């Protein structure tokens, strides 16, 4: 394809709030343009990447015998009312009406559509396990879309679904998708970690997230070892370093100490000149409108997901300053578990039991206790893991130190269970002729987000460096001078030869300075660049590898071979 | 792919209002399911057809160097307000709001998005001609969606756009798309006619429709000769047969005749025992609220598109019974041009001037004039072509008789002009440095509708007969008995060999009776069926061609060769 015919609106100016490198580079390289906040156009170069990724996905899904389908974008609200999600999905659900005032939604995911269509056909245990998937544009009315293709109102997903009659069916399909997704990410050139995840709003049992490591990522993952096995921060469990390092001390005398102006953990820690872990913090929450005091080591954050799960709370929120004052009669910085009102349930992270002579608020403004020891000075109603791990905390099984990195969630596989089949009356007859709900799994990859993740992981100061498998074009052929007949003829002959050899080519035939062409070529980031310059007369061109920067002078007759070898290695 | 793993919900019962054969067959064969009125799911077999068609499209668009893109589904209403279409598009435009009450639409077409994004990059006459396209799901809130995939609220389109700086640029791109679209239809196995069309609501100059002949079609096309050149009924011009056959008569005496109970053209024709053409009808319209009497031969329908264009009317409607009574003092059946009120503009189809001694209403209830002759007995304010042609009327240039057929509009190419560029301020500098609006063309194919058209044209009493190029699978391999080890092994070996030879296979490995399998296989309609039965032991299978019904006994070692030869011929 001649570059002069392709719409590639490169630009040097990107909006100042363009935070993500991928967003900057995709805008600068003319790959994408924003139609409005969170809604993008895929211009020719980006569309080719999208196609490459889709082809990889289709091949890998075919490999696990999962048939492709396409569900509607607009769905009747009635379908989602039956599953209960019309109400529960919240303000991220786009709602609209047709001309006869029928209520519709724009599908953000399609569990209901799939279970509803398969249920009348698959109704015996003999029909399972089965799978279906689609690659489709989806909609979620994000409050704050950002980071270019990372968090959008309109985005492209691969969403797969499995249907089973037993736990074994579900396990089988889950593992099939697990393997297929890994191959998709591997083939797309991504560096990713698979981690145990919380199911969040979806309900169900086991689930795994695939996280691409990237500074701009909105998730945190914790992992250990070379295989980087780990978990999403929301569920990662660890042994705090203080618990490992703590040396036994004889319990001292419980003493109330005036701590003027020391309210935060850090301030109190400085006041007592001690390790932050020993400043045990006490924070008042409301769980389903009942007050709960949460006690935790001062150097670890409270994990509200764990807390909420541990309390089996539907709603959880921090108490306001006013509520603390009204209920406990003290300010937030001075709350503590000793002598707390009996109206308040007290829960504690178990790591606190390993501390000796620690510090807590005294339930009196401006005072803390020192030489506090659990059991001697106070007890609690319940203990469970309720903190985020810190970098360096030990993974409980392997006792290896955790690494924590920011990451982009690129995929997620769930063992959903029977939530949707029960809601939509999707049952089958088991071996004993008994009616049972179909057991579902659901499996997703953020396709547009994958593009952003690839660019986040593959770039340098000059632009994008596409992996060979997903590059818009395999080769960029550049005419140094489009007025020189030898150069033009050589370049066009190369374009034809390379195309015939099965590799895609973009031929920069534009009337522009060589420097401009090279800079744009680096920005576009195709793996190979063939420069046709003055030496074309001697039958020689220059080939540059984008990733390594290596330059080769190659005879014209050897160019196709060079490209073939490069792509085969 | 094993059929036991694929979701193909065949059914014998289709809703009684399923009129189109394609709708019936696609439902019966489990290709599609309705999510709601006008909104369909593409199940695995249909999705594969969709993919085949998309691949053909992408190859042909690449052939004319037209780059593929993907525009958003949700668009800001503000964009469409700038072009004026937000108001003018009418109730077919889906409107919605996001959580911050921003007004959005679901894009039914993307002229605005494309011209708006290219305008800052392409701004010199040297930048043209250029083209872009996408294949995308689109939305139109149809009042009466029907005929399965033919008229939907959610549908798939290929929409292409051209951008030029001169009429020559536009002509060039138009011809490129014209050729590419013809190759797409040819390769999809469609029987189609390209006809001159009215631009309808889009404005602009030349336009061509591609119409697939089909009984269920909602359009009518008129064509002549073996090349079937012609026009949409809305614009087709012809010479009525009566005009050709009319024999000169001496004008008779104008006579008023009582015609009791004869009100319609047919009744008056029977009364006078004459050809319907000679019962010249007079019909009162209101064009932009002014009364217009339309005079036309009785055997031809009035074409309101031509009438509206001829009158340069923005709004055109038939007068009501009451309005006729109030204005003319007679009932509808007795209006005529002789002695009509001077308040009423009179227009006439020119063919009437060729009639002798014809009949018109006498503007007196229950009376008609006979022996009427134009010019002698009345004149009119204007004459222009305002009737639909009839089958057999002559095409003016070639003098060949017209054939008229029902058809499905599968594609449309328009020379749009500058409507959108002017609305969205998309200009370029011409050779003289003068600012000019970009000249656009717009080019569309109904992709989902194409599937329906293919099925309408390719079926028999047993089911669909897919053209080789768009069949979901090239070959259907059927195990007569999935308990017989030889049969199963032979079938699986064939599946592997055929797949390796580059042809797609669906292997019916289900536990079902042979009769059921054959009936479903005919319904699915893949071009070749390989039946693995008892003779598998002797190394022989049976191959049946779906279209011809021809059956061949083939040695196992020759099966791949047979398939290859079949697909290459």
JSON list of C-alpha atoms in Angstrom, two decimals, chain A residues 162-349:
[
{"chain": "A", "resi": 162, "resn": "UNK", "atom": "CA", "xyz": [-19.05, -21.97, 28.79]},
{"chain": "A", "resi": 163, "resn": "UNK", "atom": "CA", "xyz": [-22.03, -24.12, 29.63]},
{"chain": "A", "resi": 164, "resn": "UNK", "atom": "CA", "xyz": [-21.75, -27.26, 31.71]},
{"chain": "A", "resi": 165, "resn": "UNK", "atom": "CA", "xyz": [-23.72, -29.88, 33.54]},
{"chain": "A", "resi": 166, "resn": "UNK", "atom": "CA", "xyz": [-21.17, -30.57, 36.27]},
{"chain": "A", "resi": 167, "resn": "UNK", "atom": "CA", "xyz": [-18.22, -29.08, 38.10]},
{"chain": "A", "resi": 168, "resn": "UNK", "atom": "CA", "xyz": [-15.98, -31.23, 35.87]},
{"chain": "A", "resi": 169, "resn": "UNK", "atom": "CA", "xyz": [-17.52, -29.65, 32.75]},
{"chain": "A", "resi": 170, "resn": "UNK", "atom": "CA", "xyz": [-16.87, -26.20, 34.17]},
{"chain": "A", "resi": 171, "resn": "UNK", "atom": "CA", "xyz": [-13.30, -27.07, 35.17]},
{"chain": "A", "resi": 172, "resn": "UNK", "atom": "CA", "xyz": [-12.65, -28.44, 31.69]},
{"chain": "A", "resi": 173, "resn": "UNK", "atom": "CA", "xyz": [-13.92, -25.36, 29.84]},
{"chain": "A", "resi": 174, "resn": "UNK", "atom": "CA", "xyz": [-12.18, -23.02, 32.29]},
{"chain": "A", "resi": 175, "resn": "UNK", "atom": "CA", "xyz": [-8.87, -24.71, 31.61]},
{"chain": "A", "resi": 176, "resn": "UNK", "atom": "CA", "xyz": [-9.46, -24.64, 27.83]},
{"chain": "A", "resi": 177, "resn": "UNK", "atom": "CA", "xyz": [-10.06, -20.88, 27.93]},
{"chain": "A", "resi": 178, "resn": "UNK", "atom": "CA", "xyz": [-7.14, -20.43, 30.32]},
{"chain": "A", "resi": 179, "resn": "UNK", "atom": "CA", "xyz": [-4.78, -22.10, 27.83]},
{"chain": "A", "resi": 180, "resn": "UNK", "atom": "CA", "xyz": [-6.24, -20.32, 24.80]},
{"chain": "A", "resi": 181, "resn": "UNK", "atom": "CA", "xyz": [-6.00, -16.91, 26.48]},
{"chain": "A", "resi": 182, "resn": "UNK", "atom": "CA", "xyz": [-2.37, -17.53, 27.46]},
{"chain": "A", "resi": 183, "resn": "UNK", "atom": "CA", "xyz": [-1.52, -18.42, 23.88]},
{"chain": "A", "resi": 184, "resn": "UNK", "atom": "CA", "xyz": [-3.29, -15.28, 22.66]},
{"chain": "A", "resi": 185, "resn": "UNK", "atom": "CA", "xyz": [-1.28, -13.08, 25.04]},
{"chain": "A", "resi": 186, "resn": "UNK", "atom": "CA", "xyz": [1.96, -14.90, 24.25]},
{"chain": "A", "resi": 187, "resn": "UNK", "atom": "CA", "xyz": [1.44, -14.56, 20.53]},
{"chain": "A", "resi": 188, "resn": "UNK", "atom": "CA", "xyz": [0.56, -10.87, 20.93]},
{"chain": "A", "resi": 189, "resn": "UNK", "atom": "CA", "xyz": [3.99, -10.29, 22.46]},
{"chain": "A", "resi": 190, "resn": "UNK", "atom": "CA", "xyz": [2.71, -9.34, 25.91]},
{"chain": "A", "resi": 191, "resn": "UNK", "atom": "CA", "xyz": [4.51, -9.62, 29.24]},
{"chain": "A", "resi": 192, "resn": "UNK", "atom": "CA", "xyz": [1.73, -10.62, 31.62]},
{"chain": "A", "resi": 193, "resn": "UNK", "atom": "CA", "xyz": [1.10, -12.20, 35.00]},
{"chain": "A", "resi": 194, "resn": "UNK", "atom": "CA", "xyz": [-1.86, -14.41, 35.79]},
{"chain": "A", "resi": 195, "resn": "UNK", "atom": "CA", "xyz": [-3.15, -13.85, 39.28]},
{"chain": "A", "resi": 196, "resn": "UNK", "atom": "CA", "xyz": [-5.89, -15.09, 41.54]},
{"chain": "A", "resi": 197, "resn": "UNK", "atom": "CA", "xyz": [-8.65, -12.51, 41.60]},
{"chain": "A", "resi": 198, "resn": "UNK", "atom": "CA", "xyz": [-11.72, -11.51, 43.47]},
{"chain": "A", "resi": 199, "resn": "UNK", "atom": "CA", "xyz": [-14.87, -12.07, 41.48]},
{"chain": "A", "resi": 200, "resn": "UNK", "atom": "CA", "xyz": [-16.20, -8.70, 42.42]},
{"chain": "A", "resi": 201, "resn": "UNK", "atom": "CA", "xyz": [-19.72, -8.10, 41.24]},
{"chain": "A", "resi": 202, "resn": "UNK", "atom": "CA", "xyz": [-20.01, -11.25, 39.15]},
{"chain": "A", "resi": 203, "resn": "UNK", "atom": "CA", "xyz": [-20.45, -13.73, 41.99]},
{"chain": "A", "resi": 204, "resn": "UNK", "atom": "CA", "xyz": [-19.26, -17.29, 41.48]},
{"chain": "A", "resi": 205, "resn": "UNK", "atom": "CA", "xyz": [-16.20, -19.29, 42.45]},
{"chain": "A", "resi": 206, "resn": "UNK", "atom": "CA", "xyz": [-12.63, -19.34, 41.14]},
{"chain": "A", "resi": 207, "resn": "UNK", "atom": "CA", "xyz": [-11.33, -16.63, 38.87]},
{"chain": "A", "resi": 208, "resn": "UNK", "atom": "CA", "xyz": [-8.03, -15.62, 37.34]},
{"chain": "A", "resi": 209, "resn": "UNK", "atom": "CA", "xyz": [-6.95, -12.25, 36.02]},
{"chain": "A", "resi": 210, "resn": "UNK", "atom": "CA", "xyz": [-4.35, -11.70, 33.33]},
{"chain": "A", "resi": 211, "resn": "UNK", "atom": "CA", "xyz": [-2.38, -8.57, 34.12]},
{"chain": "A", "resi": 212, "resn": "UNK", "atom": "CA", "xyz": [0.07, -6.85, 31.79]},
{"chain": "A", "resi": 213, "resn": "UNK", "atom": "CA", "xyz": [2.79, -5.11, 33.79]},
{"chain": "A", "resi": 214, "resn": "UNK", "atom": "CA", "xyz": [2.80, -1.37, 33.00]},
{"chain": "A", "resi": 215, "resn": "UNK", "atom": "CA", "xyz": [3.49, 1.82, 34.95]},
{"chain": "A", "resi": 216, "resn": "UNK", "atom": "CA", "xyz": [0.20, 3.34, 33.86]},
{"chain": "A", "resi": 217, "resn": "UNK", "atom": "CA", "xyz": [-1.79, 0.31, 35.02]},
{"chain": "A", "resi": 218, "resn": "UNK", "atom": "CA", "xyz": [-4.73, 0.95, 37.32]},
{"chain": "A", "resi": 219, "resn": "UNK", "atom": "CA", "xyz": [-4.40, -2.39, 39.10]},
{"chain": "A", "resi": 220, "resn": "UNK", "atom": "CA", "xyz": [-1.73, -3.64, 41.52]},
{"chain": "A", "resi": 221, "resn": "UNK", "atom": "CA", "xyz": [-0.54, -7.23, 41.41]},
{"chain": "A", "resi": 222, "resn": "UNK", "atom": "CA", "xyz": [1.59, -9.03, 43.94]},
{"chain": "A", "resi": 223, "resn": "UNK", "atom": "CA", "xyz": [3.73, -11.96, 42.91]},
{"chain": "A", "resi": 224, "resn": "UNK", "atom": "CA", "xyz": [6.67, -14.08, 43.96]},
{"chain": "A", "resi": 225, "resn": "UNK", "atom": "CA", "xyz": [9.37, -16.07, 42.20]},
{"chain": "A", "resi": 226, "resn": "UNK", "atom": "CA", "xyz": [10.39, -16.34, 38.61]},
{"chain": "A", "resi": 227, "resn": "UNK", "atom": "CA", "xyz": [7.06, -17.75, 37.49]},
{"chain": "A", "resi": 228, "resn": "UNK", "atom": "CA", "xyz": [5.52, -14.66, 39.02]},
{"chain": "A", "resi": 229, "resn": "UNK", "atom": "CA", "xyz": [2.63, -16.54, 40.56]},
{"chain": "A", "resi": 230, "resn": "UNK", "atom": "CA", "xyz": [0.54, -14.23, 42.60]},
{"chain": "A", "resi": 231, "resn": "UNK", "atom": "CA", "xyz": [-2.68, -12.44, 43.18]},
{"chain": "A", "resi": 232, "resn": "UNK", "atom": "CA", "xyz": [-4.46, -9.21, 42.62]},
{"chain": "A", "resi": 233, "resn": "UNK", "atom": "CA", "xyz": [-3.82, -6.85, 45.56]},
{"chain": "A", "resi": 234, "resn": "UNK", "atom": "CA", "xyz": [-7.49, -7.17, 46.44]},
{"chain": "A", "resi": 235, "resn": "UNK", "atom": "CA", "xyz": [-7.00, -10.79, 47.48]},
{"chain": "A", "resi": 236, "resn": "UNK", "atom": "CA", "xyz": [-3.22, -11.28, 47.99]},
{"chain": "A", "resi": 237, "resn": "UNK", "atom": "CA", "xyz": [-2.39, -12.64, 51.43]},
{"chain": "A", "resi": 238, "resn": "UNK", "atom": "CA", "xyz": [0.99, -12.17, 53.09]},
{"chain": "A", "resi": 239, "resn": "UNK", "atom": "CA", "xyz": [3.03, -12.35, 56.25]},
{"chain": "A", "resi": 240, "resn": "UNK", "atom": "CA", "xyz": [4.08, -8.80, 57.17]},
{"chain": "A", "resi": 241, "resn": "UNK", "atom": "CA", "xyz": [7.82, -8.32, 57.54]},
{"chain": "A", "resi": 242, "resn": "UNK", "atom": "CA", "xyz": [7.38, -6.95, 61.08]},
{"chain": "A", "resi": 243, "resn": "UNK", "atom": "CA", "xyz": [5.79, -10.23, 62.09]},
{"chain": "A", "resi": 244, "resn": "UNK", "atom": "CA", "xyz": [8.86, -12.09, 60.84]},
{"chain": "A", "resi": 245, "resn": "UNK", "atom": "CA", "xyz": [11.34, -9.67, 62.40]},
{"chain": "A", "resi": 246, "resn": "UNK", "atom": "CA", "xyz": [9.58, -9.01, 65.71]},
{"chain": "A", "resi": 247, "resn": "UNK", "atom": "CA", "xyz": [11.75, -9.92, 68.69]},
{"chain": "A", "resi": 248, "resn": "UNK", "atom": "CA", "xyz": [10.13, -10.96, 71.94]},
{"chain": "A", "resi": 249, "resn": "UNK", "atom": "CA", "xyz": [9.91, -8.29, 74.61]},
{"chain": "A", "resi": 250, "resn": "UNK", "atom": "CA", "xyz": [8.67, -8.64, 78.16]},
{"chain": "A", "resi": 251, "resn": "UNK", "atom": "CA", "xyz": [5.32, -6.84, 78.37]},
{"chain": "A", "resi": 252, "resn": "UNK", "atom": "CA", "xyz": [5.81, -3.38, 79.85]},
{"chain": "A", "resi": 253, "resn": "UNK", "atom": "CA", "xyz": [3.31, -1.48, 81.93]},
{"chain": "A", "resi": 254, "resn": "UNK", "atom": "CA", "xyz": [0.28, -0.13, 80.04]},
{"chain": "A", "resi": 255, "resn": "UNK", "atom": "CA", "xyz": [0.70, 3.65, 80.20]},
{"chain": "A", "resi": 256, "resn": "UNK", "atom": "CA", "xyz": [-1.44, 6.49, 78.89]},
{"chain": "A", "resi": 257, "resn": "UNK", "atom": "CA", "xyz": [0.74, 9.17, 77.26]},
{"chain": "A", "resi": 258, "resn": "UNK", "atom": "CA", "xyz": [-0.20, 12.66, 76.11]},
{"chain": "A", "resi": 259, "resn": "UNK", "atom": "CA", "xyz": [0.53, 12.90, 72.36]},
{"chain": "A", "resi": 260, "resn": "UNK", "atom": "CA", "xyz": [-0.25, 16.52, 71.53]},
{"chain": "A", "resi": 261, "resn": "UNK", "atom": "CA", "xyz": [-0.70, 17.25, 67.80]},
{"chain": "A", "resi": 262, "resn": "UNK", "atom": "CA", "xyz": [0.18, 13.64, 66.89]},
{"chain": "A", "resi": 263, "resn": "UNK", "atom": "CA", "xyz": [-2.85, 12.33, 65.08]},
{"chain": "A", "resi": 264, "resn": "UNK", "atom": "CA", "xyz": [-1.77, 10.34, 62.06]},
{"chain": "A", "resi": 265, "resn": "UNK", "atom": "CA", "xyz": [0.12, 7.07, 62.27]},
{"chain": "A", "resi": 266, "resn": "UNK", "atom": "CA", "xyz": [3.25, 8.80, 60.98]},
{"chain": "A", "resi": 267, "resn": "UNK", "atom": "CA", "xyz": [2.97, 11.59, 63.57]},
{"chain": "A", "resi": 268, "resn": "UNK", "atom": "CA", "xyz": [2.45, 9.17, 66.41]},
{"chain": "A", "resi": 269, "resn": "UNK", "atom": "CA", "xyz": [5.31, 7.01, 65.14]},
{"chain": "A", "resi": 270, "resn": "UNK", "atom": "CA", "xyz": [7.62, 10.02, 65.17]},
{"chain": "A", "resi": 271, "resn": "UNK", "atom": "CA", "xyz": [6.43, 10.97, 68.62]},
{"chain": "A", "resi": 272, "resn": "UNK", "atom": "CA", "xyz": [7.31, 7.56, 70.05]},
{"chain": "A", "resi": 273, "resn": "UNK", "atom": "CA", "xyz": [10.29, 7.10, 67.72]},
{"chain": "A", "resi": 274, "resn": "UNK", "atom": "CA", "xyz": [9.20, 3.61, 66.78]},
{"chain": "A", "resi": 275, "resn": "UNK", "atom": "CA", "xyz": [8.45, 1.47, 63.78]},
{"chain": "A", "resi": 276, "resn": "UNK", "atom": "CA", "xyz": [5.13, 2.32, 62.09]},
{"chain": "A", "resi": 277, "resn": "UNK", "atom": "CA", "xyz": [3.96, -1.28, 62.39]},
{"chain": "A", "resi": 278, "resn": "UNK", "atom": "CA", "xyz": [3.77, -0.83, 66.14]},
{"chain": "A", "resi": 279, "resn": "UNK", "atom": "CA", "xyz": [1.47, 2.19, 65.86]},
{"chain": "A", "resi": 280, "resn": "UNK", "atom": "CA", "xyz": [-1.61, -0.01, 65.68]},
{"chain": "A", "resi": 281, "resn": "UNK", "atom": "CA", "xyz": [-4.39, 1.98, 64.03]},
{"chain": "A", "resi": 282, "resn": "UNK", "atom": "CA", "xyz": [-8.07, 1.77, 64.87]},
{"chain": "A", "resi": 283, "resn": "UNK", "atom": "CA", "xyz": [-10.54, 2.92, 62.24]},
{"chain": "A", "resi": 284, "resn": "UNK", "atom": "CA", "xyz": [-14.29, 3.16, 62.54]},
{"chain": "A", "resi": 285, "resn": "UNK", "atom": "CA", "xyz": [-16.40, 1.83, 59.66]},
{"chain": "A", "resi": 286, "resn": "UNK", "atom": "CA", "xyz": [-20.09, 1.30, 59.16]},
{"chain": "A", "resi": 287, "resn": "UNK", "atom": "CA", "xyz": [-20.95, -2.12, 57.76]},
{"chain": "A", "resi": 288, "resn": "UNK", "atom": "CA", "xyz": [-24.61, -2.31, 56.74]},
{"chain": "A", "resi": 289, "resn": "UNK", "atom": "CA", "xyz": [-25.17, 0.66, 59.06]},
{"chain": "A", "resi": 290, "resn": "UNK", "atom": "CA", "xyz": [-23.59, -1.00, 62.12]},
{"chain": "A", "resi": 291, "resn": "UNK", "atom": "CA", "xyz": [-20.39, 0.47, 63.61]},
{"chain": "A", "resi": 292, "resn": "UNK", "atom": "CA", "xyz": [-17.25, -1.69, 63.35]},
{"chain": "A", "resi": 293, "resn": "UNK", "atom": "CA", "xyz": [-13.83, -0.79, 64.73]},
{"chain": "A", "resi": 294, "resn": "UNK", "atom": "CA", "xyz": [-11.04, -2.14, 62.52]},
{"chain": "A", "resi": 295, "resn": "UNK", "atom": "CA", "xyz": [-7.66, -2.68, 64.19]},
{"chain": "A", "resi": 296, "resn": "UNK", "atom": "CA", "xyz": [-4.57, -3.10, 62.01]},
{"chain": "A", "resi": 297, "resn": "UNK", "atom": "CA", "xyz": [-0.80, -2.57, 62.01]},
{"chain": "A", "resi": 298, "resn": "UNK", "atom": "CA", "xyz": [0.11, 1.05, 61.21]},
{"chain": "A", "resi": 299, "resn": "UNK", "atom": "CA", "xyz": [2.35, 0.25, 58.22]},
{"chain": "A", "resi": 300, "resn": "UNK", "atom": "CA", "xyz": [-0.30, -1.62, 56.23]},
{"chain": "A", "resi": 301, "resn": "UNK", "atom": "CA", "xyz": [-3.35, -0.31, 54.40]},
{"chain": "A", "resi": 302, "resn": "UNK", "atom": "CA", "xyz": [-6.77, -1.67, 55.23]},
{"chain": "A", "resi": 303, "resn": "UNK", "atom": "CA", "xyz": [-8.17, -3.70, 52.32]},
{"chain": "A", "resi": 304, "resn": "UNK", "atom": "CA", "xyz": [-11.84, -2.88, 52.14]},
{"chain": "A", "resi": 305, "resn": "UNK", "atom": "CA", "xyz": [-12.61, -5.81, 49.84]},
{"chain": "A", "resi": 306, "resn": "UNK", "atom": "CA", "xyz": [-11.27, -8.27, 52.42]},
{"chain": "A", "resi": 307, "resn": "UNK", "atom": "CA", "xyz": [-12.94, -6.35, 55.21]},
{"chain": "A", "resi": 308, "resn": "UNK", "atom": "CA", "xyz": [-16.27, -6.34, 53.44]},
{"chain": "A", "resi": 309, "resn": "UNK", "atom": "CA", "xyz": [-16.04, -10.06, 52.65]},
{"chain": "A", "resi": 310, "resn": "UNK", "atom": "CA", "xyz": [-14.94, -10.89, 56.22]},
{"chain": "A", "resi": 311, "resn": "UNK", "atom": "CA", "xyz": [-17.89, -9.00, 57.66]},
{"chain": "A", "resi": 312, "resn": "UNK", "atom": "CA", "xyz": [-20.24, -10.39, 54.97]},
{"chain": "A", "resi": 313, "resn": "UNK", "atom": "CA", "xyz": [-21.30, -6.80, 54.52]},
{"chain": "A", "resi": 314, "resn": "UNK", "atom": "CA", "xyz": [-23.34, -5.61, 51.56]},
{"chain": "A", "resi": 315, "resn": "UNK", "atom": "CA", "xyz": [-22.40, -1.99, 52.15]},
{"chain": "A", "resi": 316, "resn": "UNK", "atom": "CA", "xyz": [-19.24, -0.75, 53.80]},
{"chain": "A", "resi": 317, "resn": "UNK", "atom": "CA", "xyz": [-18.10, 2.81, 54.40]},
{"chain": "A", "resi": 318, "resn": "UNK", "atom": "CA", "xyz": [-15.78, 4.85, 56.59]},
{"chain": "A", "resi": 319, "resn": "UNK", "atom": "CA", "xyz": [-17.42, 6.65, 59.48]},
{"chain": "A", "resi": 320, "resn": "UNK", "atom": "CA", "xyz": [-17.42, 10.43, 59.17]},
{"chain": "A", "resi": 321, "resn": "UNK", "atom": "CA", "xyz": [-15.65, 12.68, 61.70]},
{"chain": "A", "resi": 322, "resn": "UNK", "atom": "CA", "xyz": [-19.07, 13.60, 63.05]},
{"chain": "A", "resi": 323, "resn": "UNK", "atom": "CA", "xyz": [-20.18, 9.98, 63.49]},
{"chain": "A", "resi": 324, "resn": "UNK", "atom": "CA", "xyz": [-16.96, 9.14, 65.37]},
{"chain": "A", "resi": 325, "resn": "UNK", "atom": "CA", "xyz": [-17.43, 12.15, 67.62]},
{"chain": "A", "resi": 326, "resn": "UNK", "atom": "CA", "xyz": [-21.09, 11.33, 68.29]},
{"chain": "A", "resi": 327, "resn": "UNK", "atom": "CA", "xyz": [-20.60, 7.64, 68.90]},
{"chain": "A", "resi": 328, "resn": "UNK", "atom": "CA", "xyz": [-17.27, 7.55, 70.73]},
{"chain": "A", "resi": 329, "resn": "UNK", "atom": "CA", "xyz": [-16.89, 11.07, 72.05]},
{"chain": "A", "resi": 330, "resn": "UNK", "atom": "CA", "xyz": [-13.35, 11.44, 70.67]},
{"chain": "A", "resi": 331, "resn": "UNK", "atom": "CA", "xyz": [-11.69, 12.61, 67.47]},
{"chain": "A", "resi": 332, "resn": "UNK", "atom": "CA", "xyz": [-10.59, 10.20, 64.77]},
{"chain": "A", "resi": 333, "resn": "UNK", "atom": "CA", "xyz": [-6.86, 10.27, 65.64]},
{"chain": "A", "resi": 334, "resn": "UNK", "atom": "CA", "xyz": [-7.39, 9.00, 69.17]},
{"chain": "A", "resi": 335, "resn": "UNK", "atom": "CA", "xyz": [-9.68, 5.98, 68.80]},
{"chain": "A", "resi": 336, "resn": "UNK", "atom": "CA", "xyz": [-8.46, 2.67, 70.18]},
{"chain": "A", "resi": 337, "resn": "UNK", "atom": "CA", "xyz": [-9.69, -0.80, 71.13]},
{"chain": "A", "resi": 338, "resn": "UNK", "atom": "CA", "xyz": [-9.12, -0.47, 74.87]},
{"chain": "A", "resi": 339, "resn": "UNK", "atom": "CA", "xyz": [-12.33, 0.39, 76.63]},
{"chain": "A", "resi": 340, "resn": "UNK", "atom": "CA", "xyz": [-14.28, 0.86, 73.41]},
{"chain": "A", "resi": 341, "resn": "UNK", "atom": "CA", "xyz": [-18.07, 1.06, 73.64]},
{"chain": "A", "resi": 342, "resn": "UNK", "atom": "CA", "xyz": [-19.76, -2.35, 73.66]},
{"chain": "A", "resi": 343, "resn": "UNK", "atom": "CA", "xyz": [-22.04, -1.16, 70.87]},
{"chain": "A", "resi": 344, "resn": "UNK", "atom": "CA", "xyz": [-19.07, -1.36, 68.55]},
{"chain": "A", "resi": 345, "resn": "UNK", "atom": "CA", "xyz": [-17.96, -4.63, 67.01]},
{"chain": "A", "resi": 346, "resn": "UNK", "atom": "CA", "xyz": [-14.14, -4.89, 66.98]},
{"chain": "A", "resi": 347, "resn": "UNK", "atom": "CA", "xyz": [-12.26, -6.80, 64.29]},
{"chain": "A", "resi": 348, "resn": "UNK", "atom": "CA", "xyz": [-8.49, -7.08, 63.95]},
{"chain": "A", "resi": 349, "resn": "UNK", "atom": "CA", "xyz": [-5.87, -8.27, 61.52]}
]
